[in-house]
Short mmCIF file of C-alpha atoms in Angstrom, two decimals:
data_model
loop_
_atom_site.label_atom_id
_atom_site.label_comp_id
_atom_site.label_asym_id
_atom_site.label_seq_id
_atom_site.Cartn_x
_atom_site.Cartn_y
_atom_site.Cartn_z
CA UNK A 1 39.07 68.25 64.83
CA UNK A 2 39.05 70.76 61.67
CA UNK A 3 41.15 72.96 61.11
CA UNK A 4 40.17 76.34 59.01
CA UNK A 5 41.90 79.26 57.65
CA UNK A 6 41.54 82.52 55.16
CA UNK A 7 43.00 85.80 54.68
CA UNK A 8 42.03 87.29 58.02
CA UNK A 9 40.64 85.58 61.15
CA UNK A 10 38.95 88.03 62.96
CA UNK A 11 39.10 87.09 66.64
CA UNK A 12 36.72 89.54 67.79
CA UNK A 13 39.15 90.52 70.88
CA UNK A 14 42.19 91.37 69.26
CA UNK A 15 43.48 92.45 65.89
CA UNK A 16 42.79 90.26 62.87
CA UNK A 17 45.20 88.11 62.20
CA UNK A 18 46.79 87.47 58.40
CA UNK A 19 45.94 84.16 57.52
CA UNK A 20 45.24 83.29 60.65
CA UNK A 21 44.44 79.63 61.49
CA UNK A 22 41.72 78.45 63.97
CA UNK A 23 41.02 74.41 65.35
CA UNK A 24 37.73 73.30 66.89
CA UNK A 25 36.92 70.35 68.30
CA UNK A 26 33.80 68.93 66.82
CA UNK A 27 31.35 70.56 69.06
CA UNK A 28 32.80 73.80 68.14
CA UNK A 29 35.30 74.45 71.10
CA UNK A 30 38.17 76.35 70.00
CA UNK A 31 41.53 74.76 70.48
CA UNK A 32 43.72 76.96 69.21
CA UNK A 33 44.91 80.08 67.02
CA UNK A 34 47.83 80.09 65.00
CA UNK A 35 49.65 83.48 64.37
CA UNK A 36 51.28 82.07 61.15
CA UNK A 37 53.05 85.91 60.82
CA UNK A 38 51.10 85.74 57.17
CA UNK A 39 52.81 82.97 56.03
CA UNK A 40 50.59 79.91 55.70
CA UNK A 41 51.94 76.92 54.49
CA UNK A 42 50.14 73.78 53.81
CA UNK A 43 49.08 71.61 56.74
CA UNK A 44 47.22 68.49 56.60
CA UNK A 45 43.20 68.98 56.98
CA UNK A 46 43.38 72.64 56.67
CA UNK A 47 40.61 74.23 54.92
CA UNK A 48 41.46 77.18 52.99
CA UNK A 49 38.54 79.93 52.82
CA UNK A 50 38.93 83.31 51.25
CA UNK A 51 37.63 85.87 53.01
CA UNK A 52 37.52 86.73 56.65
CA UNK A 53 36.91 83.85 59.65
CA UNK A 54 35.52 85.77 62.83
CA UNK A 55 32.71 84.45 65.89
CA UNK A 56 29.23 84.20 64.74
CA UNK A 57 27.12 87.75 65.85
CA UNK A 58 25.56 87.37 69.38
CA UNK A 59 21.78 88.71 68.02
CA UNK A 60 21.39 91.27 71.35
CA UNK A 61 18.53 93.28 69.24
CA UNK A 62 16.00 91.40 70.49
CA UNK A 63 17.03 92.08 74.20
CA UNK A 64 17.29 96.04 74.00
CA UNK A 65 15.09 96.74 71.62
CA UNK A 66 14.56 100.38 69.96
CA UNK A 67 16.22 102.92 72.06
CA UNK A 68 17.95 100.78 74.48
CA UNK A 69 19.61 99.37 71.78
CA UNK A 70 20.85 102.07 70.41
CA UNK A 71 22.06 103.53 74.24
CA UNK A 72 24.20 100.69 74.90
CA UNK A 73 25.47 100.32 71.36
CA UNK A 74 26.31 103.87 70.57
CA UNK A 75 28.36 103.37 67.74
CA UNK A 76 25.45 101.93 65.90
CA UNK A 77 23.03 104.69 66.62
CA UNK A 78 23.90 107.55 64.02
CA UNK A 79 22.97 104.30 61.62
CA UNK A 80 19.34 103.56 62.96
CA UNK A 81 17.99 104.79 59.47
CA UNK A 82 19.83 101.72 57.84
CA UNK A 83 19.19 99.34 60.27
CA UNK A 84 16.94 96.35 58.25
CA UNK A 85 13.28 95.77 58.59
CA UNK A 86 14.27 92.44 60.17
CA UNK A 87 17.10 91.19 62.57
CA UNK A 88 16.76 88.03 63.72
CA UNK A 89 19.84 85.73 61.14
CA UNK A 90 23.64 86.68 61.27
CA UNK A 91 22.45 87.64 57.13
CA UNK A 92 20.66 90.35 58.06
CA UNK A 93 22.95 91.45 60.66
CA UNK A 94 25.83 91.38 57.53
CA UNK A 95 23.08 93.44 55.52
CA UNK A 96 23.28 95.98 58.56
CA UNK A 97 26.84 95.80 58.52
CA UNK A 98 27.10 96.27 54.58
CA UNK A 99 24.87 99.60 54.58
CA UNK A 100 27.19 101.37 57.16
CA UNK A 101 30.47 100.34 55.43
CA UNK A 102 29.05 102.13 52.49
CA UNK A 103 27.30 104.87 53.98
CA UNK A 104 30.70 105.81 56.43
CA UNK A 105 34.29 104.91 55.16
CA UNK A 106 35.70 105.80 58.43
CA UNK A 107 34.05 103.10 60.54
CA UNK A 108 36.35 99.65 60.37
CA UNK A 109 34.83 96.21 59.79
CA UNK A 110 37.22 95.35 62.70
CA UNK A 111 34.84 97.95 64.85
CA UNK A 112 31.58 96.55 63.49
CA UNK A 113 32.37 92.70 63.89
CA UNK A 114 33.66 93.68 67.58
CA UNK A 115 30.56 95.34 68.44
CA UNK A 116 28.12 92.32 67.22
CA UNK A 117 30.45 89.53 68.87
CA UNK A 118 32.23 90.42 71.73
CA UNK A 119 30.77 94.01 72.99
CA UNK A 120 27.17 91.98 72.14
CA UNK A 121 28.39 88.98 73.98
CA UNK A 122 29.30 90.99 77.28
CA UNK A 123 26.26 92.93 77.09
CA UNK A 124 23.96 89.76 77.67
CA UNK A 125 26.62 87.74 80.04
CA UNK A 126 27.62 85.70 77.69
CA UNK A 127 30.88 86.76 77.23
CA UNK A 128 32.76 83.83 79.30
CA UNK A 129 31.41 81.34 76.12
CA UNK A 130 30.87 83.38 73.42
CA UNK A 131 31.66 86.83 71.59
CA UNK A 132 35.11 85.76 70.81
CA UNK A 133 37.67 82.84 69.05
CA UNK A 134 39.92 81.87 72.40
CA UNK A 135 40.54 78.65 73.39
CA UNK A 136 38.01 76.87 75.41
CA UNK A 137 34.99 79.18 74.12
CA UNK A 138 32.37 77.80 71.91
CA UNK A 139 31.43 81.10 70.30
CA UNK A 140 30.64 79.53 66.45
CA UNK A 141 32.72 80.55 62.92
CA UNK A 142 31.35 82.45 59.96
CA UNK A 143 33.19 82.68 57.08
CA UNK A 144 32.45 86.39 54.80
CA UNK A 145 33.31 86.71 51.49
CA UNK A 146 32.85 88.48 48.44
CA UNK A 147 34.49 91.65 50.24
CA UNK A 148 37.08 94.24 49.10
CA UNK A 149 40.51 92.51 50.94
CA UNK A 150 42.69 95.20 50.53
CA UNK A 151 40.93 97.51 52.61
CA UNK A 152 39.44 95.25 54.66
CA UNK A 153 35.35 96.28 53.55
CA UNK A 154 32.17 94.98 52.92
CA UNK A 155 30.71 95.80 49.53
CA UNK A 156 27.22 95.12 48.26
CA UNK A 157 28.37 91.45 47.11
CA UNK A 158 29.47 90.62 50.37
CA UNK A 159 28.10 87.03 51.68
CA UNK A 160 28.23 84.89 54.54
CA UNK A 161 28.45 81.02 55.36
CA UNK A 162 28.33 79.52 59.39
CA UNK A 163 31.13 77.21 59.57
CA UNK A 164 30.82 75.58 63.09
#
């Protein structure tokens, strides 16, 4: 089992959670979430990360591709001029993400990771295993950093690492 945390676990269903703590088996089942009410305290084999913990994107581009997309994900479509060349890694997808977070300070990263995990998870049926971090789902964990924690946003240094 592992156990990870960092300042915000993102569970893609819910509000994030303040240093929020998340254990997977080693297949990458989730076992639990810990609401530590943003008080973490040292627990033995607990990785530490900073940044944000959330579900890996569910890549649906490939499935509704050009205007489809953009019909059944509507909040992405007034961003179609950003959207990368390529789409096919969760890094491009967080290259996606970074251009509208700087090109609309009104849209939330909570709003943007919900729409590539869970909304993109329910749009292909896959929902029931993936899209979110609830026990007994094996939906993966990334781990972005390099981001401006106070107000919760990506900036142009922004990074990310797949965890499980």
């Amino acid at each position: 089992m592992k156990k990870y945390a960092a300042h915000y676990l993102f569970p893609g269903n819910r509000a994030p959670i303040s240093k929020g703590i998340i254990t997977l088996d080693s297949s990458g089942l989730v076992i639990d979430i810990v609401d530590p009410a943003g008080r973490l305290t040292e627990e033995a084999g607990l990785e530490f990360h900073n940044g944000i913990l959330c579900p890996a994107f569910v890549n649906v581009f490939h499935e509704f591709e050009g205007d489809r997309f953009y019909r059944k994900f509507p909040l992405l479509a007034p961003f179609k001029a950003l959207q990368p060349q390529r789409l096919s890694t969760e890094k491009d997808l967080l290259s996606w993400l970074i251009a509208i977070q700087q090109a609309d300070e009104q849209i939330s990263l909570q709003q943007l990771i919900a729409t590539f995990t869970i909304e993109a998870a329910k749009a292909i049926d896959l929902d029931k295993e993936m899209g979110s971090l609830l026990p007994g789902k094996r939906p993966g964990l990334m781990l972005i950093s390099g981001m401006d924690y106070q107000q919760l946003r990506l900036t142009s240094k922004s990074h990310l690492k797949v965890l499980a």
